[in-house]
Amino acid sequence: MWTDGFYGCFLPTVSTMIIFVVTINVVKFLIGEFNVHVRDNRRHNWQNIKRSSRAYFCNVCESLLIAANGWYCDSCGICADHECIKKADKKFKCKELSSLSKESIKHHWIRGNLPLIAMCDVCDEECSLEPGLLDWWCCWCQRCAHETCKLSISDLCDFGVFKLMIIPPSSLEIANKRQNIQRRVQLKSIVPPLWPNWCPLIVVANQKSGNNEGAEILSSFRRILNPIQVIDLSDRDPVAALEWCHLLGDTPYRIAVAGGDGTVAWLLDAIHKLQLNPIPAVAILPLGTGNDLSRVLGWGKEYDTYTDVCDTLQTIQASKTVNLDRWSLTIDNKKGLGLRSHHKTMHMYNYLSVGVDAQVTLNFHRTRESRFYLFSHRIFNKLLYLCFGTQQVIERECKDLNKNIEVYLDGNKMELPSIESIVVLNIPSWGAGVDLWNMNLEDNNVSPQSISDKKVEVVALYSSLHVAQLQVGLSQPLRLGQAKSIKVILKKSCAMQVDGEPWHQPPCEFKITYVNQAAMLMSSDY
């Protein structure tokens, strides 16, 4: 009997609490109050010194740091050995995320451990010519100065040459709420500084991408920007990362994403889903294996983590905005025995393929996801691709694909010879840099390809051997045509991929239709 009384009192109380919490959150949403959770940066963000062409010295005990025992804060540049980290946390302040003062920010001077070939901002002579904790540099504007020259520099910091890309601490408002267990603070609003042409940069990356090269990229950008602008996708999805965009309001801004084609597509999907206005233009720091979209936009086939981050910022600053067609892929899986078909929708930005090249990608993807895949490197990945491609020359799993597929371009059915793959192209790069559509284009009466003409190009590949010939420019694809809408009927299960993300597709009917355009940044060096 007592249990009936207990549950009779307990359940109404719990349900009332749940309704109360839900109501509070709904009211907050309706009145537009929301806070973005960001990492609490009141402590230093220590990283191990793994590789360096120069000597580092502990800012506490001033001893020479050994790589295995040396640490540096990737936000402010303070260095310490393992025994001095706690002392450094207490003695030195890190970069401020936000400031209650609306006055100009003062220089945040760091003693010693200057960048290589650091020139004094006053006398224009080289700094740190002798070993040890010598001279000073500001972790906001990156200016360097000798001990004596520093006295003649104004106390106020102008944030240096990348001022227009930085969100200054005085522009950030932190919600006055208790810190949670994960050491995160709550960002409430952004008040734009009174700087003409201010266009802040948001950097997003997965620190585990590219054999952990993503972590190095995140660190390098924290040194120049406000650390709050640098977001790790390993613990936050792009939708959460793009809360920044709501807080920036009508301010134009840019995004730099480090990753492969899949990560770029993931971010572009989030921008589309949130219906952001203004639409942020996206730059790419390529960390994937193929990086086809990066190649087309002039960001290169791979990002060199040894590149000076200042050079990267200058390239982003000088880049121009271009439009990229966004396509919708709708898949209806056919099911027998009167069962309802399964409906799936996704976006395509680079290309879609069905057949042998998708099978190679799928085999590689399964290997990479295996728990036994211990060695990750671009060269090793390319060798794996080569091995799986050679395997398909022998096994020919996608032989006679033309007998199991129907392709319609703008409603017109295509006649297909003996083929092993169909590729639908939105950009002039496929399979890590092969320009399929434009190969020997002068010999064919077809229009050139564009990433913003609201049309896709469709080609067919004869075999895995044909794919290998295309990779070295010894052949050309079978061009089926250009179209504004595509319909494909797949009668037999086959490998399929979209923007490098493969899966095994059962019999289905899928359609490709134009949606709108994404804003991308094209490198000025291209």
XYZ file of C-alpha atoms in Angstrom:
526
model
C 0.000 0.000 0.000
C 2.850 2.366 0.807
C 4.245 1.872 -2.708
C 0.961 3.055 -4.188
C 1.184 6.170 -2.067
C 4.814 6.712 -3.012
C 4.206 6.435 -6.752
C 1.027 8.444 -6.391
C 3.045 11.368 -5.019
C 6.297 10.823 -6.939
C 5.002 10.573 -10.507
C 2.921 13.789 -10.455
C 5.896 15.654 -8.979
C 8.284 14.411 -11.677
C 5.812 15.169 -14.473
C 5.281 18.674 -13.077
C 9.058 19.279 -13.014
C 9.436 18.053 -16.606
C 6.610 20.310 -17.805
C 8.177 23.260 -15.941
C 11.617 22.723 -17.526
C 10.148 22.307 -21.023
C 7.998 25.423 -20.589
C 10.985 27.541 -19.484
C 13.031 26.447 -22.512
C 10.143 27.077 -24.920
C 9.671 30.584 -23.507
C 13.405 31.278 -23.850
C 13.301 30.107 -27.450
C 10.267 32.263 -28.295
C 11.786 35.433 -26.836
C 15.064 34.720 -28.630
C 17.224 34.134 -25.557
C 19.841 31.498 -26.149
C 23.415 31.009 -25.081
C 26.243 29.300 -26.936
C 28.429 27.019 -24.819
C 32.132 27.516 -25.411
C 35.261 26.196 -23.749
C 36.336 28.091 -20.639
C 39.704 29.551 -21.576
C 40.589 31.137 -18.240
C 43.238 28.451 -17.934
C 45.913 27.868 -20.532
C 45.300 25.381 -23.323
C 48.457 23.292 -23.008
C 49.841 21.333 -25.959
C 52.908 19.107 -26.032
C 55.895 20.426 -27.998
C 56.226 17.607 -30.538
C 58.229 19.130 -33.348
C 60.201 22.323 -33.651
C 63.170 23.783 -35.466
C 63.979 26.113 -32.581
C 64.590 26.046 -28.824
C 61.853 26.768 -26.278
C 62.392 27.988 -22.709
C 60.127 27.635 -19.687
C 58.531 30.972 -18.760
C 58.624 29.972 -15.076
C 62.064 28.466 -14.414
C 63.653 29.675 -17.705
C 65.209 26.264 -18.406
C 65.550 24.803 -21.913
C 62.537 22.623 -22.717
C 62.950 19.063 -23.938
C 60.282 17.981 -26.426
C 59.022 15.094 -24.277
C 58.669 17.341 -21.231
C 57.877 20.664 -22.899
C 54.441 22.271 -23.132
C 53.099 25.467 -24.665
C 49.763 27.277 -24.561
C 48.519 27.453 -28.141
C 46.423 30.542 -27.322
C 48.892 32.928 -25.676
C 52.280 31.245 -26.282
C 53.402 30.715 -22.676
C 55.774 27.732 -22.326
C 56.475 25.481 -19.344
C 57.962 22.146 -18.427
C 55.774 19.518 -16.804
C 56.792 20.496 -13.269
C 55.993 24.203 -13.838
C 52.566 23.958 -15.526
C 50.571 24.601 -12.321
C 52.820 27.540 -11.446
C 52.375 28.953 -14.961
C 48.580 28.696 -14.663
C 48.713 30.804 -11.502
C 51.397 33.258 -12.592
C 50.410 34.072 -16.190
C 47.035 35.018 -17.641
C 45.931 33.564 -20.960
C 44.224 35.460 -23.774
C 40.953 37.003 -22.633
C 37.846 35.590 -24.257
C 35.782 38.582 -23.221
C 36.247 41.857 -21.414
C 33.737 43.850 -19.378
C 35.580 46.999 -20.333
C 34.509 48.552 -23.609
C 37.742 50.519 -23.784
C 40.604 49.618 -26.096
C 42.511 46.449 -25.244
C 46.096 46.695 -24.074
C 48.913 44.584 -25.502
C 49.211 41.115 -24.005
C 52.980 40.836 -23.864
C 54.683 37.431 -23.674
C 58.357 37.201 -22.789
C 60.632 35.078 -24.984
C 59.896 32.155 -27.324
C 59.301 34.558 -30.209
C 58.348 33.356 -33.694
C 61.213 32.501 -36.022
C 62.845 35.523 -37.694
C 60.988 37.961 -35.425
C 61.681 41.600 -36.317
C 61.388 44.408 -33.781
C 58.446 46.680 -34.546
C 60.432 49.729 -33.378
C 64.001 49.413 -34.661
C 63.302 46.821 -37.384
C 66.206 44.663 -36.169
C 65.952 40.922 -35.516
C 64.908 39.824 -32.031
C 66.023 36.863 -29.872
C 69.470 36.554 -31.397
C 70.752 34.763 -28.279
C 69.282 31.706 -26.498
C 67.058 32.267 -23.482
C 63.922 34.204 -22.543
C 64.742 37.361 -24.465
C 62.549 40.137 -25.874
C 58.752 40.315 -26.090
C 55.807 39.685 -28.415
C 52.074 40.459 -28.181
C 49.810 37.427 -28.613
C 47.050 39.605 -30.109
C 48.744 41.814 -32.714
C 51.851 39.550 -33.053
C 54.199 42.552 -32.769
C 57.690 41.851 -31.453
C 60.021 44.185 -29.594
C 63.380 44.261 -27.849
C 63.396 44.810 -24.101
C 64.383 48.466 -24.501
C 62.265 49.146 -27.611
C 59.100 47.855 -25.932
C 58.994 50.954 -23.729
C 58.359 53.188 -26.744
C 55.316 51.212 -27.960
C 51.841 52.426 -27.027
C 50.016 50.403 -24.359
C 46.950 49.999 -26.585
C 46.786 47.079 -29.027
C 45.250 47.469 -32.500
C 45.159 43.663 -33.133
C 47.603 43.896 -36.036
C 47.185 43.100 -39.714
C 44.377 40.580 -39.094
C 42.300 42.983 -37.028
C 39.249 42.700 -39.293
C 39.193 38.897 -38.881
C 39.367 38.902 -35.069
C 36.481 39.106 -32.608
C 37.917 41.360 -29.864
C 37.222 40.486 -26.199
C 35.261 43.724 -25.759
C 32.697 42.497 -28.323
C 31.821 39.327 -26.418
C 29.258 39.102 -23.659
C 29.484 36.056 -21.409
C 26.352 34.911 -19.580
C 26.805 35.315 -15.845
C 26.047 31.699 -15.008
C 27.712 29.025 -12.975
C 30.448 27.098 -14.706
C 29.482 23.518 -15.556
C 31.438 20.298 -15.174
C 32.891 20.426 -18.712
C 34.648 23.742 -18.087
C 32.445 25.609 -20.549
C 31.179 29.145 -20.301
C 28.092 30.501 -22.010
C 28.451 33.070 -24.749
C 25.388 35.321 -24.801
C 25.948 37.966 -27.477
C 28.405 39.651 -29.825
C 28.512 43.432 -30.191
C 30.354 44.351 -33.414
C 33.321 46.693 -32.889
C 33.284 50.072 -34.575
C 35.690 48.918 -37.282
C 34.784 49.494 -40.932
C 34.797 46.339 -43.113
C 34.878 44.039 -40.077
C 34.452 40.460 -41.318
C 35.342 37.914 -38.606
C 36.577 34.444 -39.427
C 35.268 31.269 -37.783
C 37.560 28.230 -38.017
C 36.082 24.751 -37.664
C 37.935 21.435 -37.806
C 37.916 17.969 -36.356
C 41.145 17.605 -34.389
C 41.263 13.909 -35.351
C 41.097 14.633 -39.104
C 44.040 14.007 -41.412
C 46.082 11.838 -39.029
C 45.469 14.409 -36.250
C 46.598 17.292 -38.457
C 43.304 18.977 -37.547
C 44.571 19.489 -34.003
C 47.648 21.347 -35.298
C 45.487 23.584 -37.485
C 43.205 24.458 -34.566
C 46.232 25.330 -32.439
C 47.804 27.540 -35.091
C 44.634 29.613 -35.513
C 44.124 30.043 -31.752
C 47.469 31.853 -31.656
C 46.223 34.602 -33.993
C 42.451 34.777 -33.432
C 40.299 34.901 -30.341
C 40.318 31.240 -29.170
C 36.538 31.363 -29.056
C 36.484 31.644 -32.870
C 38.242 28.286 -33.260
C 35.848 25.337 -32.913
C 36.629 21.634 -32.699
C 34.068 19.436 -34.472
C 35.183 16.341 -32.558
C 32.924 17.312 -29.661
C 30.466 19.663 -31.409
C 28.531 19.131 -34.630
C 28.431 21.896 -37.278
C 24.941 23.024 -36.269
C 26.166 23.781 -32.741
C 29.323 25.400 -34.132
C 27.269 27.697 -36.347
C 25.450 29.212 -33.375
C 28.110 31.881 -33.912
C 26.232 32.973 -36.983
C 23.060 33.808 -35.066
C 25.030 35.904 -32.581
C 26.752 37.846 -35.366
C 23.404 38.990 -36.745
C 23.730 40.967 -39.980
C 27.523 41.149 -39.771
C 29.225 39.511 -42.780
C 31.570 36.709 -41.767
C 33.563 33.867 -43.246
C 34.192 30.267 -42.286
C 37.340 28.197 -42.808
C 36.761 24.453 -42.564
C 39.617 21.970 -42.286
C 38.793 18.457 -43.449
C 37.961 16.298 -46.424
C 35.076 16.571 -48.887
C 32.763 14.828 -46.412
C 33.455 17.371 -43.663
C 32.941 20.273 -46.093
C 29.599 18.817 -47.234
C 28.613 18.304 -43.579
C 29.223 22.003 -42.874
C 27.445 23.210 -46.041
C 24.427 21.077 -45.074
C 24.350 22.746 -41.644
C 24.435 26.230 -43.228
C 21.527 25.258 -45.474
C 19.560 23.673 -42.626
C 19.849 26.776 -40.427
C 18.875 29.077 -43.349
C 21.527 31.551 -42.268
C 21.366 35.127 -43.492
C 23.797 36.466 -44.509
C 25.117 33.225 -45.951
C 28.745 32.720 -44.844
C 31.325 32.072 -47.548
C 33.432 28.973 -46.860
C 37.173 28.446 -47.387
C 38.693 24.946 -47.379
C 41.851 23.686 -45.689
C 42.066 20.204 -47.287
C 42.834 17.279 -44.981
C 41.104 14.459 -46.852
C 42.376 11.981 -49.427
C 40.727 13.259 -52.632
C 39.917 16.903 -51.748
C 38.225 17.468 -55.124
C 36.254 20.596 -54.179
C 39.379 22.114 -52.612
C 41.277 21.570 -55.865
C 38.553 23.279 -57.905
C 38.480 26.330 -55.614
C 42.257 26.738 -55.613
C 42.980 25.610 -52.034
C 45.163 22.752 -53.243
C 45.205 18.982 -53.017
C 46.372 18.942 -49.377
C 47.088 21.384 -46.574
C 50.663 21.595 -45.335
C 50.556 22.014 -41.548
C 54.051 23.539 -41.723
C 52.525 26.508 -43.586
C 52.670 29.729 -41.586
C 49.111 30.434 -40.407
C 49.647 34.112 -41.265
C 50.083 33.141 -44.930
C 46.837 31.161 -44.774
C 44.966 34.091 -43.229
C 46.288 36.439 -45.899
C 45.078 34.053 -48.620
C 41.619 33.829 -47.021
C 41.519 37.606 -46.656
C 42.275 38.087 -50.375
C 39.952 35.325 -51.637
C 36.779 36.001 -53.601
C 33.265 34.613 -53.168
C 31.868 32.229 -55.795
C 28.629 30.249 -55.975
C 28.431 26.456 -55.908
C 25.294 24.615 -57.042
C 23.624 22.541 -54.330
C 21.713 19.461 -55.546
C 19.146 17.293 -53.799
C 19.382 13.505 -54.061
C 16.145 11.667 -53.302
C 16.334 7.870 -53.041
C 13.293 5.567 -53.009
C 14.295 2.027 -52.158
C 12.045 -0.558 -53.781
C 10.633 -3.236 -51.493
C 8.662 -6.290 -52.510
C 5.675 -8.094 -50.991
C 3.664 -4.900 -50.841
C 5.975 -3.223 -48.293
C 6.373 0.558 -48.343
C 9.485 1.960 -49.968
C 12.177 3.646 -47.874
C 12.637 7.362 -48.658
C 16.004 9.080 -48.184
C 17.141 12.607 -49.056
C 20.617 14.173 -49.009
C 22.597 16.902 -50.760
C 25.306 16.604 -53.406
C 28.034 19.194 -53.969
C 30.830 17.378 -55.838
C 29.684 14.247 -57.607
C 27.668 11.042 -57.347
C 28.632 7.676 -58.776
C 27.161 4.197 -59.057
C 29.384 1.253 -59.922
C 33.029 0.336 -59.919
C 34.581 3.580 -58.613
C 32.025 3.650 -55.781
C 32.899 0.009 -55.012
C 36.579 0.903 -54.678
C 35.668 3.805 -52.359
C 33.402 1.530 -50.315
C 36.122 -1.110 -49.903
C 38.574 1.579 -48.785
C 36.022 3.088 -46.393
C 35.347 -0.289 -44.760
C 39.074 -0.864 -44.320
C 39.608 2.565 -42.799
C 36.735 2.057 -40.335
C 38.125 -1.307 -39.257
C 39.633 -1.589 -35.776
C 42.715 -3.123 -37.416
C 43.387 0.024 -39.473
C 46.263 1.419 -37.405
C 48.318 3.455 -39.878
C 46.652 6.541 -41.341
C 48.551 8.639 -43.877
C 47.666 10.204 -47.241
C 50.288 8.183 -49.145
C 49.204 4.944 -47.473
C 45.546 5.753 -48.243
C 46.359 6.285 -51.927
C 48.184 2.957 -52.045
C 45.105 1.279 -50.585
C 42.964 2.895 -53.286
C 45.354 1.543 -55.912
C 45.145 -1.957 -54.441
C 41.340 -1.955 -54.373
C 41.236 -0.591 -57.919
C 43.526 -3.387 -59.108
C 41.274 -5.871 -57.327
C 38.279 -4.652 -59.362
C 40.183 -5.180 -62.613
C 40.238 -8.879 -61.750
C 36.933 -9.392 -59.924
C 34.714 -6.986 -61.940
C 31.916 -6.876 -59.358
C 30.068 -4.216 -61.384
C 30.256 -5.969 -64.779
C 27.308 -5.292 -67.144
C 25.943 -2.447 -65.022
C 24.100 -1.206 -68.129
C 21.775 -4.228 -67.888
C 20.773 -3.258 -64.338
C 20.409 0.501 -64.620
C 18.322 3.078 -66.511
C 19.446 6.700 -66.795
C 17.153 9.601 -67.744
C 18.497 13.114 -68.486
C 15.725 15.735 -68.366
C 13.250 12.914 -68.996
C 15.132 11.358 -71.935
C 16.327 7.763 -71.539
C 20.000 7.180 -72.404
C 21.200 4.206 -74.445
C 24.089 2.582 -72.583
C 26.859 0.336 -73.923
C 28.647 -2.186 -71.693
C 29.759 -0.095 -68.706
C 30.673 -0.512 -65.048
C 29.968 2.977 -63.651
C 27.800 6.095 -63.987
C 29.146 9.397 -62.638
C 27.113 12.590 -62.129
C 29.424 15.627 -61.879
C 28.804 19.042 -60.338
C 32.466 20.146 -60.276
C 35.397 19.647 -62.707
C 37.282 17.271 -60.407
C 36.698 13.589 -59.680
C 38.841 10.808 -58.210
C 41.422 13.169 -56.635
C 41.786 15.684 -59.443
C 40.637 14.120 -62.726
C 38.689 16.625 -64.872
C 36.385 14.064 -66.499
C 34.038 16.272 -68.488
C 36.640 18.629 -69.928
C 39.113 15.950 -71.089
C 39.676 16.496 -74.840
C 36.585 18.683 -74.866
C 37.639 20.368 -78.127
C 37.017 17.077 -79.914
C 33.373 16.946 -78.842
C 30.399 19.181 -79.523
C 29.493 19.739 -75.864
C 29.415 22.757 -73.543
C 32.126 23.315 -70.905
C 31.426 22.619 -67.255
C 30.584 25.195 -64.570
C 30.007 24.871 -60.819
C 27.192 27.438 -60.879
C 25.229 26.862 -64.124
C 22.416 24.840 -62.465
C 23.339 21.841 -64.607
C 25.181 18.580 -63.930
C 27.285 16.515 -66.310
C 26.781 12.748 -66.645
C 29.478 10.351 -67.867
C 29.924 6.578 -68.027
C 33.045 4.508 -67.314
C 33.733 1.207 -69.020
C 35.757 -0.591 -66.328
C 38.227 -0.285 -63.475
C 41.010 -0.365 -66.070
C 39.319 2.573 -67.802
C 39.342 4.419 -64.469
C 43.107 3.858 -64.200
C 43.608 5.187 -67.743
C 41.596 8.296 -66.896
C 43.749 8.908 -63.826
C 46.850 9.258 -66.025
C 45.131 11.013 -68.953
C 45.330 8.144 -71.441
C 41.602 7.989 -72.170
C 38.365 9.937 -71.903
C 34.937 9.055 -70.471
C 31.749 8.345 -72.367
C 29.863 11.649 -72.111
C 26.114 11.068 -71.798
C 25.171 14.754 -71.590
C 24.280 17.727 -69.406
C 20.932 18.066 -67.628
C 18.944 20.033 -65.060
C 17.342 16.904 -63.604
C 18.449 13.268 -63.445
C 16.484 10.100 -62.794
C 18.160 6.715 -62.343
C 16.489 3.341 -61.865
C 18.804 0.804 -60.230
C 17.461 -2.745 -60.686
C 20.180 -4.591 -58.764
C 22.140 -3.848 -55.580
C 25.318 -1.883 -56.244
C 27.904 0.328 -54.541
C 27.077 4.043 -54.558
C 28.769 7.188 -53.260
C 28.034 10.885 -52.826
C 30.924 13.290 -52.227
C 33.211 10.449 -51.146
C 30.725 8.903 -48.683
C 29.980 5.344 -49.948
C 27.375 2.714 -49.104
C 25.844 -0.444 -50.607
C 22.611 0.584 -52.329
C 19.757 -1.940 -52.835
C 17.445 -1.633 -55.883
C 15.947 1.843 -55.984
C 14.941 4.859 -58.003
C 16.735 8.119 -57.290
C 16.399 11.642 -58.594
C 18.816 14.564 -58.635
C 17.301 18.060 -58.711
C 18.662 21.573 -58.251
C 18.099 23.237 -54.846
C 20.051 26.508 -54.565
C 23.648 27.696 -54.262
C 26.236 27.644 -51.489
C 28.733 30.489 -51.027
C 32.368 29.389 -51.317
C 35.703 31.197 -51.205
C 38.074 30.788 -54.148
C 41.750 31.331 -53.479
C 43.221 34.410 -55.149
C 46.271 32.302 -56.050
C 44.148 30.066 -58.300
